[in-house]
Amino acid sequence: MTRKKQILLILMEECAEVSQRASKCIRFGGFDNDKELEKEIGDLLCMIDLLAGDDIIDYALCDEQSKVKMEKLKKFSRIFSTVKTWEENNERMDI
């Protein structure tokens, strides 16, 4: 297996681990899950750094795309909204 394939494979695994930990943050909450999420994101960032270091990706292009995504989120999500949804107003801790 080439270095590039190894990096991409581990990147995929790290993405899955971030996804799993984010799910646990939603399901169970808690400081420990938040800290574990930080660790998993750190592992993912390491793989992104390796991709950039091997010239597989370009940080500048990634940064541009990040800005595009931010604008989409502002337009199409409620992340930046100050108005609470029904679910937020009626959130139960045991759900």
PDB file of N, CA and C in Angstrom:
ATOM      1  N   MET A   1       0.849  -1.172   0.000  1.00  0.00           N
ATOM      2  CA  MET A   1       0.000   0.000   0.000  1.00  0.00           C
ATOM      3  C   MET A   1       0.899   1.241   0.000  1.00  0.00           C
ATOM      4  N   THR A   2       0.547   2.193  -0.834  1.00  0.00           N
ATOM      5  CA  THR A   2       1.342   3.420  -0.914  1.00  0.00           C
ATOM      6  C   THR A   2       1.116   4.287   0.324  1.00  0.00           C
ATOM      7  N   ARG A   3       2.028   5.219   0.532  1.00  0.00           N
ATOM      8  CA  ARG A   3       1.894   6.169   1.649  1.00  0.00           C
ATOM      9  C   ARG A   3       0.581   6.944   1.537  1.00  0.00           C
ATOM     10  N   LYS A   4       0.268   7.402   0.324  1.00  0.00           N
ATOM     11  CA  LYS A   4      -0.964   8.163   0.123  1.00  0.00           C
ATOM     12  C   LYS A   4      -2.181   7.330   0.514  1.00  0.00           C
ATOM     13  N   LYS A   5      -2.219   6.083   0.099  1.00  0.00           N
ATOM     14  CA  LYS A   5      -3.354   5.221   0.442  1.00  0.00           C
ATOM     15  C   LYS A   5      -3.442   4.994   1.945  1.00  0.00           C
ATOM     16  N   GLN A   6      -2.290   4.829   2.599  1.00  0.00           N
ATOM     17  CA  GLN A   6      -2.288   4.656   4.054  1.00  0.00           C
ATOM     18  C   GLN A   6      -2.847   5.890   4.746  1.00  0.00           C
ATOM     19  N   ILE A   7      -2.394   7.055   4.312  1.00  0.00           N
ATOM     20  CA  ILE A   7      -2.887   8.300   4.915  1.00  0.00           C
ATOM     21  C   ILE A   7      -4.389   8.432   4.694  1.00  0.00           C
ATOM     22  N   LEU A   8      -4.848   8.161   3.486  1.00  0.00           N
ATOM     23  CA  LEU A   8      -6.279   8.275   3.186  1.00  0.00           C
ATOM     24  C   LEU A   8      -7.104   7.267   3.983  1.00  0.00           C
ATOM     25  N   LEU A   9      -6.606   6.066   4.135  1.00  0.00           N
ATOM     26  CA  LEU A   9      -7.321   5.047   4.895  1.00  0.00           C
ATOM     27  C   LEU A   9      -7.445   5.449   6.361  1.00  0.00           C
ATOM     28  N   ILE A  10      -6.346   5.908   6.938  1.00  0.00           N
ATOM     29  CA  ILE A  10      -6.396   6.333   8.340  1.00  0.00           C
ATOM     30  C   ILE A  10      -7.262   7.584   8.488  1.00  0.00           C
ATOM     31  N   LEU A  11      -7.236   8.472   7.498  1.00  0.00           N
ATOM     32  CA  LEU A  11      -8.122   9.636   7.492  1.00  0.00           C
ATOM     33  C   LEU A  11      -9.587   9.188   7.572  1.00  0.00           C
ATOM     34  N   MET A  12      -9.934   8.202   6.778  1.00  0.00           N
ATOM     35  CA  MET A  12     -11.308   7.680   6.799  1.00  0.00           C
ATOM     36  C   MET A  12     -11.669   7.133   8.179  1.00  0.00           C
ATOM     37  N   GLU A  13     -10.747   6.407   8.781  1.00  0.00           N
ATOM     38  CA  GLU A  13     -10.990   5.857  10.112  1.00  0.00           C
ATOM     39  C   GLU A  13     -11.171   6.966  11.136  1.00  0.00           C
ATOM     40  N   GLU A  14     -10.343   7.993  11.049  1.00  0.00           N
ATOM     41  CA  GLU A  14     -10.441   9.107  11.991  1.00  0.00           C
ATOM     42  C   GLU A  14     -11.749   9.871  11.811  1.00  0.00           C
ATOM     43  N   CYS A  15     -12.193  10.029  10.566  1.00  0.00           N
ATOM     44  CA  CYS A  15     -13.489  10.681  10.319  1.00  0.00           C
ATOM     45  C   CYS A  15     -14.618   9.894  10.987  1.00  0.00           C
ATOM     46  N   ALA A  16     -14.554   8.581  10.875  1.00  0.00           N
ATOM     47  CA  ALA A  16     -15.572   7.728  11.495  1.00  0.00           C
ATOM     48  C   ALA A  16     -15.536   7.862  13.017  1.00  0.00           C
ATOM     49  N   GLU A  17     -14.334   7.953  13.582  1.00  0.00           N
ATOM     50  CA  GLU A  17     -14.213   8.093  15.037  1.00  0.00           C
ATOM     51  C   GLU A  17     -14.742   9.439  15.512  1.00  0.00           C
ATOM     52  N   VAL A  18     -14.513  10.498  14.743  1.00  0.00           N
ATOM     53  CA  VAL A  18     -15.078  11.809  15.083  1.00  0.00           C
ATOM     54  C   VAL A  18     -16.602  11.730  15.031  1.00  0.00           C
ATOM     55  N   SER A  19     -17.123  11.092  14.013  1.00  0.00           N
ATOM     56  CA  SER A  19     -18.571  10.945  13.868  1.00  0.00           C
ATOM     57  C   SER A  19     -19.167  10.182  15.053  1.00  0.00           C
ATOM     58  N   GLN A  20     -18.530   9.108  15.426  1.00  0.00           N
ATOM     59  CA  GLN A  20     -19.015   8.308  16.555  1.00  0.00           C
ATOM     60  C   GLN A  20     -18.984   9.110  17.852  1.00  0.00           C
ATOM     61  N   ARG A  21     -17.906   9.838  18.086  1.00  0.00           N
ATOM     62  CA  ARG A  21     -17.794  10.618  19.323  1.00  0.00           C
ATOM     63  C   ARG A  21     -18.798  11.765  19.335  1.00  0.00           C
ATOM     64  N   ALA A  22     -19.047  12.397  18.190  1.00  0.00           N
ATOM     65  CA  ALA A  22     -20.059  13.458  18.120  1.00  0.00           C
ATOM     66  C   ALA A  22     -21.432  12.899  18.470  1.00  0.00           C
ATOM     67  N   SER A  23     -21.709  11.697  17.996  1.00  0.00           N
ATOM     68  CA  SER A  23     -22.974  11.034  18.325  1.00  0.00           C
ATOM     69  C   SER A  23     -23.089  10.811  19.829  1.00  0.00           C
ATOM     70  N   LYS A  24     -22.000  10.391  20.452  1.00  0.00           N
ATOM     71  CA  LYS A  24     -22.025  10.168  21.900  1.00  0.00           C
ATOM     72  C   LYS A  24     -22.216  11.473  22.663  1.00  0.00           C
ATOM     73  N   CYS A  25     -21.658  12.564  22.145  1.00  0.00           N
ATOM     74  CA  CYS A  25     -21.866  13.874  22.776  1.00  0.00           C
ATOM     75  C   CYS A  25     -23.346  14.238  22.768  1.00  0.00           C
ATOM     76  N   ILE A  26     -24.012  13.937  21.659  1.00  0.00           N
ATOM     77  CA  ILE A  26     -25.442  14.232  21.556  1.00  0.00           C
ATOM     78  C   ILE A  26     -26.241  13.293  22.459  1.00  0.00           C
ATOM     79  N   ARG A  27     -25.917  12.015  22.420  1.00  0.00           N
ATOM     80  CA  ARG A  27     -26.687  11.019  23.170  1.00  0.00           C
ATOM     81  C   ARG A  27     -26.491  11.123  24.674  1.00  0.00           C
ATOM     82  N   PHE A  28     -25.246  11.327  25.101  1.00  0.00           N
ATOM     83  CA  PHE A  28     -24.942  11.237  26.520  1.00  0.00           C
ATOM     84  C   PHE A  28     -24.487  12.546  27.147  1.00  0.00           C
ATOM     85  N   GLY A  29     -24.040  13.505  26.320  1.00  0.00           N
ATOM     86  CA  GLY A  29     -23.545  14.770  26.848  1.00  0.00           C
ATOM     87  C   GLY A  29     -22.325  14.559  27.728  1.00  0.00           C
ATOM     88  N   GLY A  30     -22.026  15.547  28.518  1.00  0.00           N
ATOM     89  CA  GLY A  30     -20.974  15.404  29.510  1.00  0.00           C
ATOM     90  C   GLY A  30     -19.617  15.886  29.067  1.00  0.00           C
ATOM     91  N   PHE A  31     -18.873  16.355  30.059  1.00  0.00           N
ATOM     92  CA  PHE A  31     -17.536  16.903  29.864  1.00  0.00           C
ATOM     93  C   PHE A  31     -16.591  15.864  29.280  1.00  0.00           C
ATOM     94  N   ASP A  32     -16.657  14.633  29.759  1.00  0.00           N
ATOM     95  CA  ASP A  32     -15.751  13.583  29.273  1.00  0.00           C
ATOM     96  C   ASP A  32     -15.924  13.340  27.783  1.00  0.00           C
ATOM     97  N   ASN A  33     -17.153  13.322  27.312  1.00  0.00           N
ATOM     98  CA  ASN A  33     -17.388  13.117  25.882  1.00  0.00           C
ATOM     99  C   ASN A  33     -16.871  14.293  25.067  1.00  0.00           C
ATOM    100  N   ASP A  34     -17.004  15.497  25.600  1.00  0.00           N
ATOM    101  CA  ASP A  34     -16.462  16.670  24.900  1.00  0.00           C
ATOM    102  C   ASP A  34     -14.945  16.571  24.786  1.00  0.00           C
ATOM    103  N   LYS A  35     -14.291  16.136  25.849  1.00  0.00           N
ATOM    104  CA  LYS A  35     -12.833  15.996  25.833  1.00  0.00           C
ATOM    105  C   LYS A  35     -12.405  14.895  24.861  1.00  0.00           C
ATOM    106  N   GLU A  36     -13.163  13.810  24.812  1.00  0.00           N
ATOM    107  CA  GLU A  36     -12.849  12.736  23.870  1.00  0.00           C
ATOM    108  C   GLU A  36     -13.047  13.210  22.434  1.00  0.00           C
ATOM    109  N   LEU A  37     -14.056  14.051  22.210  1.00  0.00           N
ATOM    110  CA  LEU A  37     -14.267  14.629  20.883  1.00  0.00           C
ATOM    111  C   LEU A  37     -13.058  15.467  20.480  1.00  0.00           C
ATOM    112  N   GLU A  38     -12.534  16.240  21.409  1.00  0.00           N
ATOM    113  CA  GLU A  38     -11.342  17.043  21.123  1.00  0.00           C
ATOM    114  C   GLU A  38     -10.165  16.153  20.718  1.00  0.00           C
ATOM    115  N   LYS A  39      -9.994  15.049  21.413  1.00  0.00           N
ATOM    116  CA  LYS A  39      -8.900  14.128  21.075  1.00  0.00           C
ATOM    117  C   LYS A  39      -9.086  13.560  19.667  1.00  0.00           C
ATOM    118  N   GLU A  40     -10.318  13.154  19.356  1.00  0.00           N
ATOM    119  CA  GLU A  40     -10.569  12.572  18.031  1.00  0.00           C
ATOM    120  C   GLU A  40     -10.360  13.612  16.932  1.00  0.00           C
ATOM    121  N   ILE A  41     -10.781  14.844  17.172  1.00  0.00           N
ATOM    122  CA  ILE A  41     -10.570  15.903  16.186  1.00  0.00           C
ATOM    123  C   ILE A  41      -9.078  16.179  16.029  1.00  0.00           C
ATOM    124  N   GLY A  42      -8.335  16.116  17.126  1.00  0.00           N
ATOM    125  CA  GLY A  42      -6.879  16.270  17.047  1.00  0.00           C
ATOM    126  C   GLY A  42      -6.253  15.194  16.168  1.00  0.00           C
ATOM    127  N   ASP A  43      -6.723  13.953  16.322  1.00  0.00           N
ATOM    128  CA  ASP A  43      -6.225  12.862  15.478  1.00  0.00           C
ATOM    129  C   ASP A  43      -6.545  13.129  14.009  1.00  0.00           C
ATOM    130  N   LEU A  44      -7.755  13.638  13.757  1.00  0.00           N
ATOM    131  CA  LEU A  44      -8.157  13.956  12.390  1.00  0.00           C
ATOM    132  C   LEU A  44      -7.291  15.086  11.817  1.00  0.00           C
ATOM    133  N   LEU A  45      -7.040  16.113  12.627  1.00  0.00           N
ATOM    134  CA  LEU A  45      -6.189  17.214  12.177  1.00  0.00           C
ATOM    135  C   LEU A  45      -4.786  16.733  11.830  1.00  0.00           C
ATOM    136  N   CYS A  46      -4.279  15.757  12.574  1.00  0.00           N
ATOM    137  CA  CYS A  46      -2.974  15.178  12.262  1.00  0.00           C
ATOM    138  C   CYS A  46      -2.981  14.587  10.857  1.00  0.00           C
ATOM    139  N   MET A  47      -4.036  13.884  10.523  1.00  0.00           N
ATOM    140  CA  MET A  47      -4.114  13.276   9.196  1.00  0.00           C
ATOM    141  C   MET A  47      -4.240  14.347   8.114  1.00  0.00           C
ATOM    142  N   ILE A  48      -4.969  15.419   8.407  1.00  0.00           N
ATOM    143  CA  ILE A  48      -5.080  16.525   7.458  1.00  0.00           C
ATOM    144  C   ILE A  48      -3.718  17.171   7.253  1.00  0.00           C
ATOM    145  N   ASP A  49      -2.965  17.328   8.333  1.00  0.00           N
ATOM    146  CA  ASP A  49      -1.606  17.871   8.216  1.00  0.00           C
ATOM    147  C   ASP A  49      -0.730  16.981   7.342  1.00  0.00           C
ATOM    148  N   LEU A  50      -0.858  15.671   7.492  1.00  0.00           N
ATOM    149  CA  LEU A  50      -0.085  14.752   6.651  1.00  0.00           C
ATOM    150  C   LEU A  50      -0.472  14.883   5.181  1.00  0.00           C
ATOM    151  N   LEU A  51      -1.774  15.025   4.916  1.00  0.00           N
ATOM    152  CA  LEU A  51      -2.232  15.219   3.537  1.00  0.00           C
ATOM    153  C   LEU A  51      -1.617  16.476   2.934  1.00  0.00           C
ATOM    154  N   ALA A  52      -1.611  17.549   3.704  1.00  0.00           N
ATOM    155  CA  ALA A  52      -1.043  18.812   3.217  1.00  0.00           C
ATOM    156  C   ALA A  52       0.472  18.699   3.069  1.00  0.00           C
ATOM    157  N   GLY A  53       1.108  18.056   4.032  1.00  0.00           N
ATOM    158  CA  GLY A  53       2.557  17.901   3.977  1.00  0.00           C
ATOM    159  C   GLY A  53       3.038  17.103   2.779  1.00  0.00           C
ATOM    160  N   ASP A  54       2.195  16.190   2.322  1.00  0.00           N
ATOM    161  CA  ASP A  54       2.526  15.382   1.137  1.00  0.00           C
ATOM    162  C   ASP A  54       1.958  15.990  -0.146  1.00  0.00           C
ATOM    163  N   ASP A  55       1.478  17.216  -0.068  1.00  0.00           N
ATOM    164  CA  ASP A  55       0.901  17.931  -1.221  1.00  0.00           C
ATOM    165  C   ASP A  55      -0.271  17.189  -1.859  1.00  0.00           C
ATOM    166  N   ILE A  56      -1.023  16.479  -1.042  1.00  0.00           N
ATOM    167  CA  ILE A  56      -2.229  15.802  -1.529  1.00  0.00           C
ATOM    168  C   ILE A  56      -3.390  16.795  -1.505  1.00  0.00           C
ATOM    169  N   ILE A  57      -3.380  17.668  -0.515  1.00  0.00           N
ATOM    170  CA  ILE A  57      -4.363  18.750  -0.432  1.00  0.00           C
ATOM    171  C   ILE A  57      -3.616  20.071  -0.270  1.00  0.00           C
ATOM    172  N   ASP A  58      -4.322  21.163  -0.513  1.00  0.00           N
ATOM    173  CA  ASP A  58      -3.769  22.509  -0.394  1.00  0.00           C
ATOM    174  C   ASP A  58      -4.551  23.242   0.695  1.00  0.00           C
ATOM    175  N   TYR A  59      -3.847  23.651   1.762  1.00  0.00           N
ATOM    176  CA  TYR A  59      -4.513  24.356   2.857  1.00  0.00           C
ATOM    177  C   TYR A  59      -5.275  25.587   2.378  1.00  0.00           C
ATOM    178  N   ALA A  60      -4.711  26.322   1.447  1.00  0.00           N
ATOM    179  CA  ALA A  60      -5.365  27.552   0.976  1.00  0.00           C
ATOM    180  C   ALA A  60      -6.723  27.238   0.346  1.00  0.00           C
ATOM    181  N   LEU A  61      -6.778  26.174  -0.456  1.00  0.00           N
ATOM    182  CA  LEU A  61      -8.049  25.788  -1.066  1.00  0.00           C
ATOM    183  C   LEU A  61      -9.030  25.283  -0.006  1.00  0.00           C
ATOM    184  N   CYS A  62      -8.510  24.570   0.980  1.00  0.00           N
ATOM    185  CA  CYS A  62      -9.371  24.101   2.073  1.00  0.00           C
ATOM    186  C   CYS A  62      -9.938  25.283   2.851  1.00  0.00           C
ATOM    187  N   ASP A  63      -9.114  26.302   3.082  1.00  0.00           N
ATOM    188  CA  ASP A  63      -9.556  27.491   3.797  1.00  0.00           C
ATOM    189  C   ASP A  63     -10.640  28.228   3.014  1.00  0.00           C
ATOM    190  N   GLU A  64     -10.456  28.324   1.700  1.00  0.00           N
ATOM    191  CA  GLU A  64     -11.484  28.944   0.858  1.00  0.00           C
ATOM    192  C   GLU A  64     -12.796  28.184   0.956  1.00  0.00           C
ATOM    193  N   GLN A  65     -12.722  26.855   0.889  1.00  0.00           N
ATOM    194  CA  GLN A  65     -13.933  26.037   0.962  1.00  0.00           C
ATOM    195  C   GLN A  65     -14.591  26.160   2.328  1.00  0.00           C
ATOM    196  N   SER A  66     -13.784  26.308   3.374  1.00  0.00           N
ATOM    197  CA  SER A  66     -14.317  26.494   4.721  1.00  0.00           C
ATOM    198  C   SER A  66     -15.161  27.767   4.790  1.00  0.00           C
ATOM    199  N   LYS A  67     -14.702  28.813   4.136  1.00  0.00           N
ATOM    200  CA  LYS A  67     -15.454  30.072   4.106  1.00  0.00           C
ATOM    201  C   LYS A  67     -16.751  29.927   3.321  1.00  0.00           C
ATOM    202  N   VAL A  68     -16.705  29.170   2.233  1.00  0.00           N
ATOM    203  CA  VAL A  68     -17.919  28.896   1.445  1.00  0.00           C
ATOM    204  C   VAL A  68     -18.927  28.142   2.312  1.00  0.00           C
ATOM    205  N   LYS A  69     -18.448  27.138   3.042  1.00  0.00           N
ATOM    206  CA  LYS A  69     -19.327  26.350   3.903  1.00  0.00           C
ATOM    207  C   LYS A  69     -19.932  27.211   4.998  1.00  0.00           C
ATOM    208  N   MET A  70     -19.140  28.107   5.575  1.00  0.00           N
ATOM    209  CA  MET A  70     -19.638  28.990   6.621  1.00  0.00           C
ATOM    210  C   MET A  70     -20.803  29.836   6.108  1.00  0.00           C
ATOM    211  N   GLU A  71     -20.680  30.348   4.909  1.00  0.00           N
ATOM    212  CA  GLU A  71     -21.768  31.143   4.325  1.00  0.00           C
ATOM    213  C   GLU A  71     -23.012  30.293   4.093  1.00  0.00           C
ATOM    214  N   LYS A  72     -22.823  29.061   3.647  1.00  0.00           N
ATOM    215  CA  LYS A  72     -23.962  28.151   3.462  1.00  0.00           C
ATOM    216  C   LYS A  72     -24.648  27.870   4.795  1.00  0.00           C
ATOM    217  N   LEU A  73     -23.855  27.656   5.839  1.00  0.00           N
ATOM    218  CA  LEU A  73     -24.436  27.401   7.155  1.00  0.00           C
ATOM    219  C   LEU A  73     -25.213  28.605   7.653  1.00  0.00           C
ATOM    220  N   LYS A  74     -24.699  29.787   7.411  1.00  0.00           N
ATOM    221  CA  LYS A  74     -25.407  31.004   7.813  1.00  0.00           C
ATOM    222  C   LYS A  74     -26.738  31.125   7.089  1.00  0.00           C
ATOM    223  N   LYS A  75     -26.758  30.667   5.850  1.00  0.00           N
ATOM    224  CA  LYS A  75     -27.969  30.789   5.037  1.00  0.00           C
ATOM    225  C   LYS A  75     -28.968  29.660   5.294  1.00  0.00           C
ATOM    226  N   PHE A  76     -28.475  28.430   5.443  1.00  0.00           N
ATOM    227  CA  PHE A  76     -29.373  27.278   5.427  1.00  0.00           C
ATOM    228  C   PHE A  76     -29.511  26.546   6.762  1.00  0.00           C
ATOM    229  N   SER A  77     -28.779  26.946   7.799  1.00  0.00           N
ATOM    230  CA  SER A  77     -28.903  26.249   9.079  1.00  0.00           C
ATOM    231  C   SER A  77     -29.373  27.213  10.153  1.00  0.00           C
ATOM    232  N   ARG A  78     -29.646  26.680  11.312  1.00  0.00           N
ATOM    233  CA  ARG A  78     -30.039  27.503  12.454  1.00  0.00           C
ATOM    234  C   ARG A  78     -28.898  27.675  13.441  1.00  0.00           C
ATOM    235  N   ILE A  79     -27.701  27.305  13.048  1.00  0.00           N
ATOM    236  CA  ILE A  79     -26.559  27.384  13.944  1.00  0.00           C
ATOM    237  C   ILE A  79     -26.349  28.803  14.456  1.00  0.00           C
ATOM    238  N   PHE A  80     -26.563  29.797  13.613  1.00  0.00           N
ATOM    239  CA  PHE A  80     -26.303  31.185  13.973  1.00  0.00           C
ATOM    240  C   PHE A  80     -27.566  31.931  14.369  1.00  0.00           C
ATOM    241  N   SER A  81     -28.679  31.233  14.437  1.00  0.00           N
ATOM    242  CA  SER A  81     -29.957  31.846  14.777  1.00  0.00           C
ATOM    243  C   SER A  81     -30.061  32.084  16.278  1.00  0.00           C
ATOM    244  N   THR A  82     -30.643  33.206  16.654  1.00  0.00           N
ATOM    245  CA  THR A  82     -30.884  33.485  18.069  1.00  0.00           C
ATOM    246  C   THR A  82     -32.269  33.016  18.478  1.00  0.00           C
ATOM    247  N   VAL A  83     -33.074  32.601  17.513  1.00  0.00           N
ATOM    248  CA  VAL A  83     -34.414  32.107  17.798  1.00  0.00           C
ATOM    249  C   VAL A  83     -34.307  30.619  18.113  1.00  0.00           C
ATOM    250  N   LYS A  84     -34.847  30.233  19.273  1.00  0.00           N
ATOM    251  CA  LYS A  84     -34.788  28.826  19.658  1.00  0.00           C
ATOM    252  C   LYS A  84     -35.883  28.036  18.947  1.00  0.00           C
ATOM    253  N   THR A  85     -35.529  26.793  18.609  1.00  0.00           N
ATOM    254  CA  THR A  85     -36.522  25.903  18.018  1.00  0.00           C
ATOM    255  C   THR A  85     -37.402  25.341  19.119  1.00  0.00           C
ATOM    256  N   TRP A  86     -38.499  24.707  18.727  1.00  0.00           N
ATOM    257  CA  TRP A  86     -39.379  24.061  19.700  1.00  0.00           C
ATOM    258  C   TRP A  86     -38.596  23.033  20.506  1.00  0.00           C
ATOM    259  N   GLU A  87     -37.744  22.257  19.826  1.00  0.00           N
ATOM    260  CA  GLU A  87     -36.970  21.222  20.501  1.00  0.00           C
ATOM    261  C   GLU A  87     -36.037  21.835  21.544  1.00  0.00           C
ATOM    262  N   GLU A  88     -35.393  22.957  21.224  1.00  0.00           N
ATOM    263  CA  GLU A  88     -34.483  23.600  22.170  1.00  0.00           C
ATOM    264  C   GLU A  88     -35.234  24.138  23.381  1.00  0.00           C
ATOM    265  N   ASN A  89     -36.427  24.662  23.159  1.00  0.00           N
ATOM    266  CA  ASN A  89     -37.230  25.188  24.256  1.00  0.00           C
ATOM    267  C   ASN A  89     -37.782  24.084  25.147  1.00  0.00           C
ATOM    268  N   ASN A  90     -37.918  22.895  24.588  1.00  0.00           N
ATOM    269  CA  ASN A  90     -38.541  21.788  25.322  1.00  0.00           C
ATOM    270  C   ASN A  90     -37.600  20.604  25.502  1.00  0.00           C
ATOM    271  N   GLU A  91     -36.297  20.864  25.474  1.00  0.00           N
ATOM    272  CA  GLU A  91     -35.303  19.801  25.590  1.00  0.00           C
ATOM    273  C   GLU A  91     -35.360  19.161  26.961  1.00  0.00           C
ATOM    274  N   ARG A  92     -35.338  17.832  26.952  1.00  0.00           N
ATOM    275  CA  ARG A  92     -35.300  17.068  28.194  1.00  0.00           C
ATOM    276  C   ARG A  92     -33.944  16.410  28.309  1.00  0.00           C
ATOM    277  N   MET A  93     -33.397  16.408  29.488  1.00  0.00           N
ATOM    278  CA  MET A  93     -32.072  15.842  29.696  1.00  0.00           C
ATOM    279  C   MET A  93     -32.048  14.322  29.572  1.00  0.00           C
ATOM    280  N   ASP A  94     -33.169  13.680  29.768  1.00  0.00           N
ATOM    281  CA  ASP A  94     -33.174  12.207  29.764  1.00  0.00           C
ATOM    282  C   ASP A  94     -33.498  11.621  28.396  1.00  0.00           C
ATOM    283  N   ILE A  95     -33.549  12.435  27.370  1.00  0.00           N
ATOM    284  CA  ILE A  95     -33.842  11.922  26.021  1.00  0.00           C
ATOM    285  C   ILE A  95     -32.555  11.621  25.324  1.00  0.00           C
TER     286      ILE A  95
END
